[in-house]
XYZ file of C-alpha atoms in Angstrom:
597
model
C 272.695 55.103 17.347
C 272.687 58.748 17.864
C 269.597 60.893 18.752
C 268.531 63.724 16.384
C 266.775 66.439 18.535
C 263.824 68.676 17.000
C 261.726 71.049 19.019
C 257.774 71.680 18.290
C 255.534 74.772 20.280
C 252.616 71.898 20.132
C 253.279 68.806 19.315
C 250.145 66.431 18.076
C 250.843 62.745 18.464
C 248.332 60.186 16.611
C 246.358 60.096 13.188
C 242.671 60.071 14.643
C 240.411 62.807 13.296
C 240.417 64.906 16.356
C 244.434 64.679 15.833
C 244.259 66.085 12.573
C 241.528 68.584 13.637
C 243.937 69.954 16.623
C 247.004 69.969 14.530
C 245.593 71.921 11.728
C 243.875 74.622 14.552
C 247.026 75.079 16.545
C 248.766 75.923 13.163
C 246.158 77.909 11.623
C 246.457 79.766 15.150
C 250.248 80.669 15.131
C 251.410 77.647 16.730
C 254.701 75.764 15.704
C 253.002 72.187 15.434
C 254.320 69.210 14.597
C 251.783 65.944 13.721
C 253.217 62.815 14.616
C 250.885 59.540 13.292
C 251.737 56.030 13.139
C 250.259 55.653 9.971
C 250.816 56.543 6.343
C 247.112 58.453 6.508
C 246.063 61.000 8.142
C 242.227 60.923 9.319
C 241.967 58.179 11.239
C 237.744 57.213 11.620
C 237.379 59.504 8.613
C 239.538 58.110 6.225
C 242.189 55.176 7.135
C 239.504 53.478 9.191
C 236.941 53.967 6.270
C 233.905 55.294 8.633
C 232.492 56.756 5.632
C 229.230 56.769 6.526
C 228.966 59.403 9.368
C 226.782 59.616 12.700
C 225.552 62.819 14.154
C 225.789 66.296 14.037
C 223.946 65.982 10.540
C 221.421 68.541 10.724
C 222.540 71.522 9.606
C 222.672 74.003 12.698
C 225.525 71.259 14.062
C 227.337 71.425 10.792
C 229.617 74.335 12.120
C 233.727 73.980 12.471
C 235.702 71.921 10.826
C 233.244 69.021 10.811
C 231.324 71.443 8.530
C 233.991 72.662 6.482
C 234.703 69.091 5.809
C 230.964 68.400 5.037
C 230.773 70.732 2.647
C 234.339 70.087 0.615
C 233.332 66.292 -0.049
C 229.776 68.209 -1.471
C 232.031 69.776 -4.286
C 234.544 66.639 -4.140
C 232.187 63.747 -4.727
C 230.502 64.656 -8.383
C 227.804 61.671 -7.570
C 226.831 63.475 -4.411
C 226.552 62.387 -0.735
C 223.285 60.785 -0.612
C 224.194 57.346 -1.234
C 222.756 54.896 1.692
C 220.762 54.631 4.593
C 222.969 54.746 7.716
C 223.638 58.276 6.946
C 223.079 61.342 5.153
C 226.438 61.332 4.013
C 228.686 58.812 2.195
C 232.626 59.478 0.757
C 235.185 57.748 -0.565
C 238.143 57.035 2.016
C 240.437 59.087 -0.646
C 238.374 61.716 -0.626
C 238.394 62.497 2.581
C 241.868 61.709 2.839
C 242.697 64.096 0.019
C 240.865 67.102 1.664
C 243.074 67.047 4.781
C 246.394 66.603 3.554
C 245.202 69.347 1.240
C 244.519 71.567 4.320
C 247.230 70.135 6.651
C 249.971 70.972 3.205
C 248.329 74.634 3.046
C 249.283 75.572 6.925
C 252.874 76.661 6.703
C 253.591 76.211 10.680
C 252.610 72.729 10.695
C 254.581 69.364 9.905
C 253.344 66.062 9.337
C 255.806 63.229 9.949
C 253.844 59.906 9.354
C 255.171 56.495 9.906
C 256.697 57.374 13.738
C 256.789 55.016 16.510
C 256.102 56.212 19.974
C 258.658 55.262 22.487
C 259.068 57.541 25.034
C 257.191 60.504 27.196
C 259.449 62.311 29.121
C 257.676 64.744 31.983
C 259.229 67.216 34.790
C 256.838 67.263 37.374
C 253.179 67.829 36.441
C 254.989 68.831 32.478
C 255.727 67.033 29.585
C 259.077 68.347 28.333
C 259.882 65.890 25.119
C 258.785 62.850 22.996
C 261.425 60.413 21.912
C 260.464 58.495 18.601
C 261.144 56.279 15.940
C 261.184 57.815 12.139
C 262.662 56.323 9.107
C 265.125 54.025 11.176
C 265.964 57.121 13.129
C 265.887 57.789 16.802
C 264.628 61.589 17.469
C 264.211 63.775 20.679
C 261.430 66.278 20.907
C 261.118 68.712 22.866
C 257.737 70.450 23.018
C 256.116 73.291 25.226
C 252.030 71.686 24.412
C 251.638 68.325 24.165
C 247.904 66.732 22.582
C 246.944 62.991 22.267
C 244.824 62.937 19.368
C 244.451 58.782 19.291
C 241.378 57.032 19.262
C 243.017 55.147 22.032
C 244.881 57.337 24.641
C 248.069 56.014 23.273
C 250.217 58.931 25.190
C 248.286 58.532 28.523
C 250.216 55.021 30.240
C 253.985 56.557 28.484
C 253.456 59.323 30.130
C 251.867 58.305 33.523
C 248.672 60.409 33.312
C 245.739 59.481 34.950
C 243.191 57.506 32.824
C 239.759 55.470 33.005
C 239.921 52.393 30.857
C 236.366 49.977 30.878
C 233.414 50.388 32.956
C 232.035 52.311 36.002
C 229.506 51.471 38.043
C 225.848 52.988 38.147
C 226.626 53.931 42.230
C 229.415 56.276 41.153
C 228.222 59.053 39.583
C 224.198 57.864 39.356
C 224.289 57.156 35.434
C 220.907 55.323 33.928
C 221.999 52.974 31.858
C 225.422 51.964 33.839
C 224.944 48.439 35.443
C 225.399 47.970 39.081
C 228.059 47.567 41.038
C 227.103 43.703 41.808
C 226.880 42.849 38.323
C 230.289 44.399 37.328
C 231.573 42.218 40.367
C 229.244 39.075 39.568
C 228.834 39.013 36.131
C 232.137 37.700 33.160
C 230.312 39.453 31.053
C 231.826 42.985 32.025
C 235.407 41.563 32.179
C 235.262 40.172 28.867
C 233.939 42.567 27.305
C 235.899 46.032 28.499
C 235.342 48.230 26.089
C 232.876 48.751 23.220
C 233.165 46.296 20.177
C 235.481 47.326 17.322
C 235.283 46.507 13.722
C 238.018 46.396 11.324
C 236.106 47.971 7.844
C 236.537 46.321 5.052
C 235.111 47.533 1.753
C 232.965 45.800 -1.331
C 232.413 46.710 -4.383
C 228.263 46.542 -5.885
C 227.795 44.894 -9.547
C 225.718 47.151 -12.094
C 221.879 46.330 -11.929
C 220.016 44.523 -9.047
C 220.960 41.881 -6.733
C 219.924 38.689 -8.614
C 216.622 36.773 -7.470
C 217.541 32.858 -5.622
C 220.231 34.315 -2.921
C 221.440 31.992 -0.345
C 221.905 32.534 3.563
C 224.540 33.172 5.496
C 226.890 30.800 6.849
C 227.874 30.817 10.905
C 228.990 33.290 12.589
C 226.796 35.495 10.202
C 224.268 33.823 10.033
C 221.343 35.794 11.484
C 223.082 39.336 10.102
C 220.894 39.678 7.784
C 217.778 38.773 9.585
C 216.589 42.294 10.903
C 216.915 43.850 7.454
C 217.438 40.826 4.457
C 220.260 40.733 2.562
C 220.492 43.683 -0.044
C 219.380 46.239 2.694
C 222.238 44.631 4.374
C 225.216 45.170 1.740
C 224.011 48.572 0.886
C 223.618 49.816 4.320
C 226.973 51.557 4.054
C 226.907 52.497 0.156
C 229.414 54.743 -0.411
C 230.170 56.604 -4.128
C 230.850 54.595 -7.210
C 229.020 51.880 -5.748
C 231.522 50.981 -2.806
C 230.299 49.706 -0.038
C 231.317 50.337 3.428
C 230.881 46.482 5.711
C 230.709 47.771 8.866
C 227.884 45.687 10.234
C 226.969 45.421 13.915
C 224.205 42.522 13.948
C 225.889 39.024 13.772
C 228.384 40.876 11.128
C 232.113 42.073 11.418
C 231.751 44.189 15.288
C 234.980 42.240 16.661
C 234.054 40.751 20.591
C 237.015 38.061 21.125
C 239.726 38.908 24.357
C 239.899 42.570 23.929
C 242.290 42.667 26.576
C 245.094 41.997 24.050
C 244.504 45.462 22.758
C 246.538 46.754 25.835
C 249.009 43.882 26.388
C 252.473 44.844 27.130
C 253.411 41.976 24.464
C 253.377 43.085 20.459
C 252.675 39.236 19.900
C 249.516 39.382 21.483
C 248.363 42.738 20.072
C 249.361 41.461 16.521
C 246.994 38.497 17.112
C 243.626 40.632 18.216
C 244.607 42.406 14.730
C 244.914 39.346 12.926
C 241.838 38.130 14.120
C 239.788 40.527 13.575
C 241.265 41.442 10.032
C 240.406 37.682 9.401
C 236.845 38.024 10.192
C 235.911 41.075 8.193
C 237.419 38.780 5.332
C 235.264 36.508 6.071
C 232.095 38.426 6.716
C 232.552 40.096 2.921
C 232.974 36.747 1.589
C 229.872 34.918 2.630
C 227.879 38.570 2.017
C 229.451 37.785 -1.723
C 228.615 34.114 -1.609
C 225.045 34.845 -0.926
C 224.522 37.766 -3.237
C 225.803 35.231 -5.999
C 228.811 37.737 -6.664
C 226.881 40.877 -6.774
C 229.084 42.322 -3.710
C 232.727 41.745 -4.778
C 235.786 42.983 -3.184
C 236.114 46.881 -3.166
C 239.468 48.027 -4.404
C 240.112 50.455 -2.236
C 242.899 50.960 0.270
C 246.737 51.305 -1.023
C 248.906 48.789 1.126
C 249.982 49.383 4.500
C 252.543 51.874 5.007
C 252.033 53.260 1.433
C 250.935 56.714 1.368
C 248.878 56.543 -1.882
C 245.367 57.656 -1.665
C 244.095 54.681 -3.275
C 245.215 50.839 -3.748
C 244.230 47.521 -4.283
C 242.985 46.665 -1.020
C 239.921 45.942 0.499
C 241.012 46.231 3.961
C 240.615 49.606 5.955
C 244.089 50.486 6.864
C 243.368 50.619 10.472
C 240.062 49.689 12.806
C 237.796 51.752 14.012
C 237.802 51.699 17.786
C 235.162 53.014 19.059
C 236.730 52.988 22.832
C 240.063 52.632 24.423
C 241.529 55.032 27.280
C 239.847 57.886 28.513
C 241.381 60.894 30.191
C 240.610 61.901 33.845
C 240.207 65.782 33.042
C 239.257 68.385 35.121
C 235.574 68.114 34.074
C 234.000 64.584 33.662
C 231.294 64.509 30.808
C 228.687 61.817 32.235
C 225.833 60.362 30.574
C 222.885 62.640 32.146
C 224.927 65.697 30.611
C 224.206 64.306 27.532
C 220.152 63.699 28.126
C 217.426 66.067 27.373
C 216.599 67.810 31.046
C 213.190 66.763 31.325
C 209.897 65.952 29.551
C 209.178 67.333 26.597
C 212.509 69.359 26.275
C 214.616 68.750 23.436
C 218.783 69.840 24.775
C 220.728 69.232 27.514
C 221.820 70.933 30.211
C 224.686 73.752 29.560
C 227.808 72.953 31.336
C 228.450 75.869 33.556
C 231.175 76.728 35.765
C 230.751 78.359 39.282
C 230.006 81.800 37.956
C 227.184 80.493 36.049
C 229.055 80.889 32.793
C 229.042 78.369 30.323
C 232.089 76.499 29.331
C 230.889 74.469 26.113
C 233.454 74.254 23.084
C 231.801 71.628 20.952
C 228.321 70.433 20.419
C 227.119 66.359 19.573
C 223.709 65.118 19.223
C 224.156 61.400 18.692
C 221.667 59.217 20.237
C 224.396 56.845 22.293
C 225.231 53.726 20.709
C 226.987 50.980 22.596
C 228.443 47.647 20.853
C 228.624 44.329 22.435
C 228.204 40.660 21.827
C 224.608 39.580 22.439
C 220.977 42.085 22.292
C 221.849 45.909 22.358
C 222.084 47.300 25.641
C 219.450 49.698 27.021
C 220.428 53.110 26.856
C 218.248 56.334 28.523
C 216.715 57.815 25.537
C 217.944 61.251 23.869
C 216.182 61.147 20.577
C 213.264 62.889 19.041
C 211.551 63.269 15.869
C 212.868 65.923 14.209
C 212.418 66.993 9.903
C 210.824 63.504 9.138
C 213.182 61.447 10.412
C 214.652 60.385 14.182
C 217.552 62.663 15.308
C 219.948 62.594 18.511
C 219.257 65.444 20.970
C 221.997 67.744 21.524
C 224.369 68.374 23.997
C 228.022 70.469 24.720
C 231.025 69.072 25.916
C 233.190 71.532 28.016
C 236.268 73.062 28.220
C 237.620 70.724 31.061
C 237.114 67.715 29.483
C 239.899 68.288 27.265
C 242.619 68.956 29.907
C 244.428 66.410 31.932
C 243.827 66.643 35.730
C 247.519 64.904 36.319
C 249.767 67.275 33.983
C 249.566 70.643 33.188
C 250.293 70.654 29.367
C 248.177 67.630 28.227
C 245.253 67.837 26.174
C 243.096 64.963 24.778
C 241.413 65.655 21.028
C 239.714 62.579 20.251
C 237.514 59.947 22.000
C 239.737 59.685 24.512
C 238.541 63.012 26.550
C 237.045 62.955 29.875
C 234.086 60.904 29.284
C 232.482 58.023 30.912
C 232.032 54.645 29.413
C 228.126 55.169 28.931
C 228.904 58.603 27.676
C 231.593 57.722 25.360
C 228.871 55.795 23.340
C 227.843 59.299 22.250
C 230.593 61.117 21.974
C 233.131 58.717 20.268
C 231.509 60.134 16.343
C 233.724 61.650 13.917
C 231.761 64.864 13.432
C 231.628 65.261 16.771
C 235.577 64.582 17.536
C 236.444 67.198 14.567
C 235.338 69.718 16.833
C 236.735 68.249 19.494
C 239.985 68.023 18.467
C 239.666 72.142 16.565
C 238.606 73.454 20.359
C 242.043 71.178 21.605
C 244.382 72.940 18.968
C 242.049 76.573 19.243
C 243.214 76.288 23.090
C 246.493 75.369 22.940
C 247.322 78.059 20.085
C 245.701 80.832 22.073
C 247.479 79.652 25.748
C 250.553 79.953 23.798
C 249.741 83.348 22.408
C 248.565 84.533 25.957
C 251.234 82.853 27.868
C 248.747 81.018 29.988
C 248.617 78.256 31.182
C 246.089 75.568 29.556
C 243.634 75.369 33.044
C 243.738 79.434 33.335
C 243.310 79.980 29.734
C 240.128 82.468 29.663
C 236.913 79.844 28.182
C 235.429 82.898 26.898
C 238.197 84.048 24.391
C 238.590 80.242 23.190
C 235.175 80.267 22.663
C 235.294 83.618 20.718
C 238.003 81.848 18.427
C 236.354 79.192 17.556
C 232.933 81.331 16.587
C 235.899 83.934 14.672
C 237.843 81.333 13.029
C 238.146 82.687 9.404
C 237.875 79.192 7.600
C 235.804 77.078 10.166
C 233.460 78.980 12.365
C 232.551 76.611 15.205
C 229.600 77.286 17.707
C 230.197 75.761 20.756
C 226.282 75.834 21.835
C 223.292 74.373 20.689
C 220.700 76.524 19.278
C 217.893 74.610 17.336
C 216.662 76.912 15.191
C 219.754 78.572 14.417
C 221.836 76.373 11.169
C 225.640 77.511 10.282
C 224.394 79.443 7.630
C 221.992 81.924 9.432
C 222.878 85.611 8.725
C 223.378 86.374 12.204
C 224.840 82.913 13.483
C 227.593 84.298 15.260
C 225.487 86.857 17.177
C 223.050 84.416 18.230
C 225.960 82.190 19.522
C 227.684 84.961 21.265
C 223.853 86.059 22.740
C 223.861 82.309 24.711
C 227.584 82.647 26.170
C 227.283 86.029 27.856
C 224.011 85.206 28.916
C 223.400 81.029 29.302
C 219.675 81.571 30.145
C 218.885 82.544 26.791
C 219.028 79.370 25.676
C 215.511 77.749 25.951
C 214.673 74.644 26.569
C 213.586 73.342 23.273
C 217.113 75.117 21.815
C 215.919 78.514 20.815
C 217.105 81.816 21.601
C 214.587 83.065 24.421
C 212.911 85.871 22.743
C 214.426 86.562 19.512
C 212.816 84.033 16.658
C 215.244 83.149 14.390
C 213.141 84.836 11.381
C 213.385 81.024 9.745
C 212.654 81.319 6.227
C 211.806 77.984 4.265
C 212.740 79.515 0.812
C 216.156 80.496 1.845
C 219.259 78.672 2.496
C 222.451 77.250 0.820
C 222.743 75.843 -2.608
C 224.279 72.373 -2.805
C 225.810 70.088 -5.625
C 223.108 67.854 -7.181
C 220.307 69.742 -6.276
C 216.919 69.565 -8.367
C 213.721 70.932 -8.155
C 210.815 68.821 -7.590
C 207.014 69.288 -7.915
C 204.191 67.357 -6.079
C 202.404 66.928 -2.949
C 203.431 66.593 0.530
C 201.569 64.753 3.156
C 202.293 64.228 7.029
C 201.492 60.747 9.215
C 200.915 62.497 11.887
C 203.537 60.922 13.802
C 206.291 63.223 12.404
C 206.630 61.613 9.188
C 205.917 63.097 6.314
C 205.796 61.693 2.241
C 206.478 62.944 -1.366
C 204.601 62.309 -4.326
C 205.228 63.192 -7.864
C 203.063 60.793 -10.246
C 206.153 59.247 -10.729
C 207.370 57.984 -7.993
C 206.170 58.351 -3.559
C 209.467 58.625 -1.198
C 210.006 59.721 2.577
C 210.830 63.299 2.674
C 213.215 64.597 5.325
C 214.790 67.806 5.481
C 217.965 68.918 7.954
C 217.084 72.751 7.984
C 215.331 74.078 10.586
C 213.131 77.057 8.633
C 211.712 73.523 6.611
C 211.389 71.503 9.334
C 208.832 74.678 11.148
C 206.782 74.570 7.448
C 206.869 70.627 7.579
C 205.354 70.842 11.179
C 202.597 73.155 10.680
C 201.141 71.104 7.517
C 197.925 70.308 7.728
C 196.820 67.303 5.219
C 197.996 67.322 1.640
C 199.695 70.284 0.087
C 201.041 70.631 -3.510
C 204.452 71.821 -3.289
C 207.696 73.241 -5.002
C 210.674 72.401 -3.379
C 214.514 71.666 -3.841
C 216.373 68.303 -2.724
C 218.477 65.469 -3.513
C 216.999 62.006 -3.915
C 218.789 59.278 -2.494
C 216.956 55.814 -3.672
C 218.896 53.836 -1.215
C 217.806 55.132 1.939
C 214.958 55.530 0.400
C 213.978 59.264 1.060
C 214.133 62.495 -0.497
C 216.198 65.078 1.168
C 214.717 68.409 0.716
C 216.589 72.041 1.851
C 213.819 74.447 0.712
C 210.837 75.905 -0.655
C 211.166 77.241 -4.179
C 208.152 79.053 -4.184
């Protein structure tokens, strides 16, 4: 069979979200890309893997980049709104999400999108990567590329091409991490060798009745039978609502997390690989089954997902079209994010540390604030804490992942744009989240775009310019440091971002800009789809909770803007109160974005 060759400036290889992110940057930046994804679908965690429900980066001065841009086209996309369970304060339809990036991937004139492709080949020079060879429509092809970015949830590129990679765990002795276990229990205890990576779960998707669940449900059979213990049974189903009344299973307790020989993931025989996905395909089947047992039919299969391989944006199935792995390979970059980069520096503050380099300058390119999540078999494992109370409700502290941990310390043209940067297994647990990874993967394709257009290399590519592209960018500003009191839409944004990376001091430690207030006003910010205005009074717990009350009804108020969350703190007793927000009755809670008067 004879080889077709094509040639790429970057090429992008896998369909996670960072992928996409990357491949859409690079092209918006004047790069010749080409997106290569196994799949029929493009967005990975967002979309094929049906991750609806988000994690992090929710509050609104982390809603920059693309992850923002994103947030706010399902807004005007979903005509029921976001607010639609109690995971998150978002919730999409896969095809909605999935419709929004082909969208923006079909509007970038230097970029291609070849789906269906199987990876055969990386072929390297030295410390380069010089070509791909592939598998396309019963075609062989030859790449040759200049940039080369993995954007898999799993380091798929990193073994074919022989660059250096951390798979599992590390022990607390090497680098001093909290909540890493010791070197004699990695060596003593099966536990660690059965269990190498964080739990996946394959998604599968239900579909809610009209009305209530009916009164007289039965339990759960085994394994699920304590999954809804913790919570009870409706709480349960509709932790993941989505629009419509789809519901997202993706359950950790006793539910469809998949534990069983996750070696197989990385076997060098397909046979064995096709049987972890069997199995755990299997089980989510059989986790939405007894959940539709016991709620006497009121859960039923979601019709959801088109069939695999067919590029529709909807289908018949009820099956994600892919799992969601939450770990797999991680790079060895030239910076190693560990997990006290990701922890508040000391008492009472409320960021982490700024990753500097040796001239004190910072190199940050994307900002996460989840709390670190880790799934296993058995109780949850204790993690240092890096949450606070924050607008009502319990919120990650931030942190910024830099430059280097996007840039392979074995080859010279090989970026990561997904989970599978330079992170440690305890870290990974906060920086594996799909808002998070969209900014990722737009600093990856920002970088490679702009080495191109320098004619650096990717390791002497000046941080400061890539960081002055991203905060720029015409159609996705991203801020690649975490002010507080600062939220995307703040008149002078920009300048505030630009303030903390000439001058990394500035940035205090509770996340403000050392001596210029942000001029936070609670009766201004953003309008947003499905928006009312409500009348009553608030009250605070005094414990950082705070309530609504109407006469006709009493909900949790939260709020995600900052100039709201300073009037919520100062409140003193009972206040009546004007004030704009969406009501979501699942979580419960009403979200509130302002004062109207």
């Amino acid at each position: 069979m004879s080889t077709t060759r094509e040639q790429a400036q970057v090429v992008v290889w896998g369909g996670g979200t960072g992928g996409v992110a990357a491949a859409l940057q690079a092209a918006r930046g004047g790069a010749d890309t080409l997106l290569l994804t196994p799949g029929a679908w493009l967005g990975g965690m967002v979309s094929a893997a049906g991750v609806c429900a988000p994690d992090g980066n929710e509050l609104s001065p982390w809603q920059t980049g693309l992850w923002g841009a994103f947030l706010r086209e399902l807004q005007r996309r979903e005509p029921e709104g976001l607010d639609q369970n109690w995971v998150s304060c978002f919730g999409y339809r896969p095809a909605t999400a999935e419709a929004i990036l082909r969208r923006w991937c079909q509007a970038e004139p230097r970029l291609r999108w070849w789906p269906g492709v199987r990876l055969k080949a990386v072929r390297r020079r030295g410390s380069r990567i010089h070509s791909l060879e592939l598998q396309r429509e019963g075609q062989s092809l030859a790449v040759d590329l200049e940039l080369l970015i993995d954007g898999s949830d799993r380091g798929d590129l990193f073994p074919l091409a022989d660059a250096p990679y951390r798979l599992g765990w590390e022990a607390r002795e090497q680098w001093g991490e909290p909540s890493a276990p010791g070197q004699a229990a990695l060596d003593l205890d099966p536990f660690f060798e059965e269990q190498p990576l964080q739990s996946p779960t394959w998604v599968v998707m239900g579909q809610l009745a009209e009305g209530p669940m009916p009164p007289g449900v039965q339990g759960l059979p085994a394994p699920f039978t304590a999954a809804a213990e913790a919570f009870g049974l409706e709480r349960t189903i509709t932790y993941g609502r989505l629009p419509g009344g789809l519901v997202m299973l993706n359950w950790p307790l006793h539910g469809n997390d998949w534990h069983g020989q996750l070696d197989r993931l990385f076997h060098a025989d397909p046979a064995r690989r096709a049987s972890l996905y069997r199995d755990m395909r299997e089980h989510s089947l059989a986790f939405a089954t007894a959940l539709q047992e016991a709620s006497a039919g009121w859960l039923g299969p979601g019709r959801c997902f088109p069939g695999f391989g067919d590029g529709a944006l909807e289908g018949p199935e009820a099956l994600a079209l892919m799992p969601y792995w939450r770990e797999g390979r991680r790079l060895v970059g030239r910076e190693l994010v560990i997990e006290q980069l990701l922890l508040p520096q000391g008492p009472g503050e409320s960021i982490a540390a700024l990753p500097l380099d040796g001239r004190g300058q910072t190199t940050a390119i994307a900002v996460g604030n989840y709390a670190n999540d880790h799934h296993y078999p058995g109780d949850d494992w204790p993690l240092a804490a890096k949450s606070c109370r924050w607008g009502g409700r319990w919120s990650g502290t931030p942190f910024a992942i830099p430059y280097g941990a996007l840039l392979s310390a074995g080859l010279d043209n090989l970026l990561a744009a997904d989970k599978c940067c330079s992170v440690s297994h305890m870290a990974n647990g906060a920086t594996r989240l799909q808002p998070l990874v969209f900014n990722l993967g737009q600093a990856a394709g920002a970088a490679a775009a702009l080495s191109l257009r320098l004619g650096v290399s990717l390791a002497e590519l000046p941080v400061r310019q890539l960081q002055e592209a991203l905060i720029g960018d015409a159609q996705a500003p991203a801020g690649p440091v975490p002010l507080w009191d600062t939220p995307w839409h703040h008149p002078h944004w920009a300048e505030r971002q630009r303030a903390v990376l000439d001058e990394p001091t500035l940035l205090a430690a509770d996340g403000s800009l050392s001596g210029r207030p942000a001029g936070l006003n609670p009766q201004r910010g953003p309008a947003e789809p499905g928006e009312s205005l409500w009348q009553g009074q608030v009250s605070a717990d005094g414990e950082g909770g705070y309530r609504f009350d109407n006469g006709g009804g009493s909900w949790p108020l939260i709020t995600l803007e900052p100039a709201l969350h300073r009037w919520l703190q100062q409140l003193d007793g009972c206040r009546s109160v004007e004030l704009v927000g969406c009501l979501n009755p699942w979580g419960p809670w009403l979200r509130a974005s302002r004062l109207a008067r």
